[in-house]
Each structure stands twice: as C-alpha cells, then as structure tokens.
Amino acid sequence: YTLVGSSGTIINLIIFFYLTEYFRIYYVVSAIYSFILANLNIFILNKIWTFKEPIKHNFLRKYFKFLSVSITALIINLGILIFLSETIGLYYLISQILAVCIAGIFTFLGNKKFTFKK
C-alpha cells in the first residue's frame, strides 16, 4: 500500500504543480484535477496489487465505494490546503504536500475498512 500511495502522491503533486505553475490554473482547481487523476491510478493499483482482486471483480461497486472515500478525502485535502495557504500563509505546494499526506491516512483507512474489506 505504501508504494501505491507514494505513486499516487507523486502523480498528484506533479500534476498539481504543472497545472498551477505552467497552465496558471487556480491552485484549488489544480488540486481537484490532480486528486482525481491520482486516485484513479491508486484505485486500479490497489485493486489488483495491494488487495489482490481481479480487475473485473465487482469493479463498479468497488469503484463507487472507493469514490465515496476519495470524495471525503478530497474535501479534507482541500480544507487543509486552503487553511494552510490562505490562513497560515504557507506556500501552496508545501500546503498541498501536507494536505495530501493527511488525506492519504484517511484514504488508506477508509479503503481498508470500507472499499476492500474482506
């Protein structure tokens, strides 16, 4: 799970940075797009590698469970990102790194207990 989560974090941060810096997209919008793309990657890798399920086995049902956990994690991520950037004044990329790590803990626990429970 750590490797899958780390790959998702790297994907998230790279997309976030490029969308914000090079495409000049507002950092909160960039956070939403990068989160969605990273989570699709994480779902597929978790399904077939971490939790060792066939890709077609209950795909849509599992994906919607995963999506509900992910949307909650996205809300947590955005709340932390905005709070740290706007209220505390941290650089948006540092705020996002912290937000992704904190939301990642929630995502792991939610997916382990809800999405991929056996």
PDB file of N, CA and C in Angstrom, residues 48-91:
ATOM      1  N   ILE A  48      -5.703  -4.415  -7.933  1.00  0.00           N
ATOM      2  CA  ILE A  48      -5.011  -5.580  -8.485  1.00  0.00           C
ATOM      3  C   ILE A  48      -3.737  -5.971  -7.729  1.00  0.00           C
ATOM      4  N   TRP A  49      -3.125  -5.014  -7.037  1.00  0.00           N
ATOM      5  CA  TRP A  49      -1.840  -5.318  -6.422  1.00  0.00           C
ATOM      6  C   TRP A  49      -1.939  -5.389  -4.898  1.00  0.00           C
ATOM      7  N   THR A  50      -2.381  -4.308  -4.262  1.00  0.00           N
ATOM      8  CA  THR A  50      -2.411  -4.282  -2.805  1.00  0.00           C
ATOM      9  C   THR A  50      -3.415  -5.280  -2.238  1.00  0.00           C
ATOM     10  N   PHE A  51      -4.655  -5.252  -2.773  1.00  0.00           N
ATOM     11  CA  PHE A  51      -5.706  -6.101  -2.232  1.00  0.00           C
ATOM     12  C   PHE A  51      -5.955  -7.346  -3.082  1.00  0.00           C
ATOM     13  N   LYS A  52      -5.163  -7.510  -4.138  1.00  0.00           N
ATOM     14  CA  LYS A  52      -5.125  -8.722  -4.964  1.00  0.00           C
ATOM     15  C   LYS A  52      -6.506  -9.207  -5.419  1.00  0.00           C
ATOM     16  N   GLU A  53      -7.242  -8.291  -6.025  1.00  0.00           N
ATOM     17  CA  GLU A  53      -8.539  -8.642  -6.594  1.00  0.00           C
ATOM     18  C   GLU A  53      -8.450  -8.595  -8.112  1.00  0.00           C
ATOM     19  N   PRO A  54      -9.153  -9.493  -8.785  1.00  0.00           N
ATOM     20  CA  PRO A  54      -9.212  -9.392 -10.254  1.00  0.00           C
ATOM     21  C   PRO A  54      -9.831  -8.042 -10.645  1.00  0.00           C
ATOM     22  N   ILE A  55      -9.309  -7.435 -11.679  1.00  0.00           N
ATOM     23  CA  ILE A  55      -9.742  -6.090 -12.066  1.00  0.00           C
ATOM     24  C   ILE A  55     -11.243  -6.036 -12.343  1.00  0.00           C
ATOM     25  N   LYS A  56     -11.811  -7.087 -12.922  1.00  0.00           N
ATOM     26  CA  LYS A  56     -13.232  -7.075 -13.267  1.00  0.00           C
ATOM     27  C   LYS A  56     -14.149  -7.445 -12.095  1.00  0.00           C
ATOM     28  N   HIS A  57     -13.589  -7.980 -11.042  1.00  0.00           N
ATOM     29  CA  HIS A  57     -14.391  -8.424  -9.899  1.00  0.00           C
ATOM     30  C   HIS A  57     -15.036  -7.229  -9.188  1.00  0.00           C
ATOM     31  N   ASN A  58     -16.364  -7.101  -9.303  1.00  0.00           N
ATOM     32  CA  ASN A  58     -17.123  -6.017  -8.658  1.00  0.00           C
ATOM     33  C   ASN A  58     -16.526  -4.638  -8.926  1.00  0.00           C
ATOM     34  N   PHE A  59     -16.051  -4.421 -10.136  1.00  0.00           N
ATOM     35  CA  PHE A  59     -15.327  -3.183 -10.450  1.00  0.00           C
ATOM     36  C   PHE A  59     -16.144  -1.935 -10.129  1.00  0.00           C
ATOM     37  N   LEU A  60     -17.350  -1.828 -10.667  1.00  0.00           N
ATOM     38  CA  LEU A  60     -18.140  -0.607 -10.463  1.00  0.00           C
ATOM     39  C   LEU A  60     -18.552  -0.427  -9.012  1.00  0.00           C
ATOM     40  N   ARG A  61     -18.973  -1.502  -8.377  1.00  0.00           N
ATOM     41  CA  ARG A  61     -19.365  -1.399  -6.963  1.00  0.00           C
ATOM     42  C   ARG A  61     -18.183  -0.945  -6.109  1.00  0.00           C
ATOM     43  N   LYS A  62     -17.033  -1.552  -6.339  1.00  0.00           N
ATOM     44  CA  LYS A  62     -15.832  -1.161  -5.588  1.00  0.00           C
ATOM     45  C   LYS A  62     -15.403   0.265  -5.922  1.00  0.00           C
ATOM     46  N   TYR A  63     -15.515   0.618  -7.214  1.00  0.00           N
ATOM     47  CA  TYR A  63     -15.085   1.960  -7.597  1.00  0.00           C
ATOM     48  C   TYR A  63     -15.969   3.016  -6.942  1.00  0.00           C
ATOM     49  N   PHE A  64     -17.272   2.772  -6.857  1.00  0.00           N
ATOM     50  CA  PHE A  64     -18.145   3.758  -6.222  1.00  0.00           C
ATOM     51  C   PHE A  64     -17.889   3.854  -4.721  1.00  0.00           C
ATOM     52  N   LYS A  65     -17.542   2.751  -4.092  1.00  0.00           N
ATOM     53  CA  LYS A  65     -17.136   2.802  -2.687  1.00  0.00           C
ATOM     54  C   LYS A  65     -15.842   3.610  -2.555  1.00  0.00           C
ATOM     55  N   PHE A  66     -14.892   3.275  -3.427  1.00  0.00           N
ATOM     56  CA  PHE A  66     -13.615   3.991  -3.434  1.00  0.00           C
ATOM     57  C   PHE A  66     -13.835   5.477  -3.672  1.00  0.00           C
ATOM     58  N   LEU A  67     -14.734   5.790  -4.608  1.00  0.00           N
ATOM     59  CA  LEU A  67     -15.030   7.180  -4.939  1.00  0.00           C
ATOM     60  C   LEU A  67     -15.623   7.922  -3.739  1.00  0.00           C
ATOM     61  N   SER A  68     -16.472   7.268  -2.971  1.00  0.00           N
ATOM     62  CA  SER A  68     -17.042   7.930  -1.795  1.00  0.00           C
ATOM     63  C   SER A  68     -15.959   8.225  -0.755  1.00  0.00           C
ATOM     64  N   VAL A  69     -15.036   7.306  -0.570  1.00  0.00           N
ATOM     65  CA  VAL A  69     -13.905   7.558   0.332  1.00  0.00           C
ATOM     66  C   VAL A  69     -13.048   8.681  -0.231  1.00  0.00           C
ATOM     67  N   SER A  70     -12.809   8.653  -1.548  1.00  0.00           N
ATOM     68  CA  SER A  70     -11.957   9.653  -2.195  1.00  0.00           C
ATOM     69  C   SER A  70     -12.552  11.053  -2.134  1.00  0.00           C
ATOM     70  N   ILE A  71     -13.857  11.158  -2.315  1.00  0.00           N
ATOM     71  CA  ILE A  71     -14.500  12.478  -2.254  1.00  0.00           C
ATOM     72  C   ILE A  71     -14.376  13.058  -0.852  1.00  0.00           C
ATOM     73  N   THR A  72     -14.550  12.213   0.154  1.00  0.00           N
ATOM     74  CA  THR A  72     -14.363  12.673   1.531  1.00  0.00           C
ATOM     75  C   THR A  72     -12.914  13.109   1.746  1.00  0.00           C
ATOM     76  N   ALA A  73     -11.978  12.316   1.231  1.00  0.00           N
ATOM     77  CA  ALA A  73     -10.560  12.671   1.350  1.00  0.00           C
ATOM     78  C   ALA A  73     -10.249  13.960   0.596  1.00  0.00           C
ATOM     79  N   LEU A  74     -10.896  14.167  -0.545  1.00  0.00           N
ATOM     80  CA  LEU A  74     -10.689  15.401  -1.309  1.00  0.00           C
ATOM     81  C   LEU A  74     -11.168  16.607  -0.508  1.00  0.00           C
ATOM     82  N   ILE A  75     -12.289  16.480   0.165  1.00  0.00           N
ATOM     83  CA  ILE A  75     -12.797  17.576   0.999  1.00  0.00           C
ATOM     84  C   ILE A  75     -11.809  17.880   2.125  1.00  0.00           C
ATOM     85  N   ILE A  76     -11.283  16.833   2.746  1.00  0.00           N
ATOM     86  CA  ILE A  76     -10.259  17.010   3.783  1.00  0.00           C
ATOM     87  C   ILE A  76      -9.039  17.694   3.190  1.00  0.00           C
ATOM     88  N   ASN A  77      -8.579  17.200   2.029  1.00  0.00           N
ATOM     89  CA  ASN A  77      -7.414  17.760   1.353  1.00  0.00           C
ATOM     90  C   ASN A  77      -7.611  19.242   1.063  1.00  0.00           C
ATOM     91  N   LEU A  78      -8.738  19.594   0.468  1.00  0.00           N
ATOM     92  CA  LEU A  78      -8.983  20.998   0.104  1.00  0.00           C
ATOM     93  C   LEU A  78      -9.089  21.886   1.336  1.00  0.00           C
ATOM     94  N   GLY A  79      -9.729  21.373   2.382  1.00  0.00           N
ATOM     95  CA  GLY A  79      -9.832  22.159   3.618  1.00  0.00           C
ATOM     96  C   GLY A  79      -8.467  22.471   4.201  1.00  0.00           C
ATOM     97  N   ILE A  80      -7.615  21.471   4.251  1.00  0.00           N
ATOM     98  CA  ILE A  80      -6.259  21.673   4.783  1.00  0.00           C
ATOM     99  C   ILE A  80      -5.457  22.583   3.862  1.00  0.00           C
ATOM    100  N   LEU A  81      -5.537  22.339   2.557  1.00  0.00           N
ATOM    101  CA  LEU A  81      -4.813  23.151   1.581  1.00  0.00           C
ATOM    102  C   LEU A  81      -5.182  24.626   1.699  1.00  0.00           C
ATOM    103  N   ILE A  82      -6.461  24.898   1.702  1.00  0.00           N
ATOM    104  CA  ILE A  82      -6.920  26.298   1.778  1.00  0.00           C
ATOM    105  C   ILE A  82      -6.549  26.910   3.123  1.00  0.00           C
ATOM    106  N   PHE A  83      -6.753  26.176   4.200  1.00  0.00           N
ATOM    107  CA  PHE A  83      -6.414  26.690   5.526  1.00  0.00           C
ATOM    108  C   PHE A  83      -4.932  27.035   5.627  1.00  0.00           C
ATOM    109  N   LEU A  84      -4.082  26.094   5.220  1.00  0.00           N
ATOM    110  CA  LEU A  84      -2.636  26.335   5.337  1.00  0.00           C
ATOM    111  C   LEU A  84      -2.159  27.446   4.406  1.00  0.00           C
ATOM    112  N   SER A  85      -2.728  27.520   3.211  1.00  0.00           N
ATOM    113  CA  SER A  85      -2.286  28.526   2.244  1.00  0.00           C
ATOM    114  C   SER A  85      -2.858  29.905   2.542  1.00  0.00           C
ATOM    115  N   GLU A  86      -4.152  29.956   2.811  1.00  0.00           N
ATOM    116  CA  GLU A  86      -4.828  31.249   2.964  1.00  0.00           C
ATOM    117  C   GLU A  86      -4.735  31.799   4.390  1.00  0.00           C
ATOM    118  N   THR A  87      -4.884  30.947   5.376  1.00  0.00           N
ATOM    119  CA  THR A  87      -4.913  31.416   6.764  1.00  0.00           C
ATOM    120  C   THR A  87      -3.512  31.482   7.365  1.00  0.00           C
ATOM    121  N   ILE A  88      -2.758  30.417   7.195  1.00  0.00           N
ATOM    122  CA  ILE A  88      -1.414  30.354   7.773  1.00  0.00           C
ATOM    123  C   ILE A  88      -0.396  31.063   6.889  1.00  0.00           C
ATOM    124  N   GLY A  89      -0.641  31.067   5.570  1.00  0.00           N
ATOM    125  CA  GLY A  89       0.263  31.732   4.638  1.00  0.00           C
ATOM    126  C   GLY A  89       1.384  30.856   4.110  1.00  0.00           C
ATOM    127  N   LEU A  90       1.231  29.534   4.230  1.00  0.00           N
ATOM    128  CA  LEU A  90       2.245  28.634   3.681  1.00  0.00           C
ATOM    129  C   LEU A  90       2.212  28.657   2.155  1.00  0.00           C
ATOM    130  N   TYR A  91       3.341  28.410   1.548  1.00  0.00           N
ATOM    131  CA  TYR A  91       3.437  28.276   0.098  1.00  0.00           C
ATOM    132  C   TYR A  91       2.509  27.141  -0.322  1.00  0.00           C
TER     133      TYR A  91
END
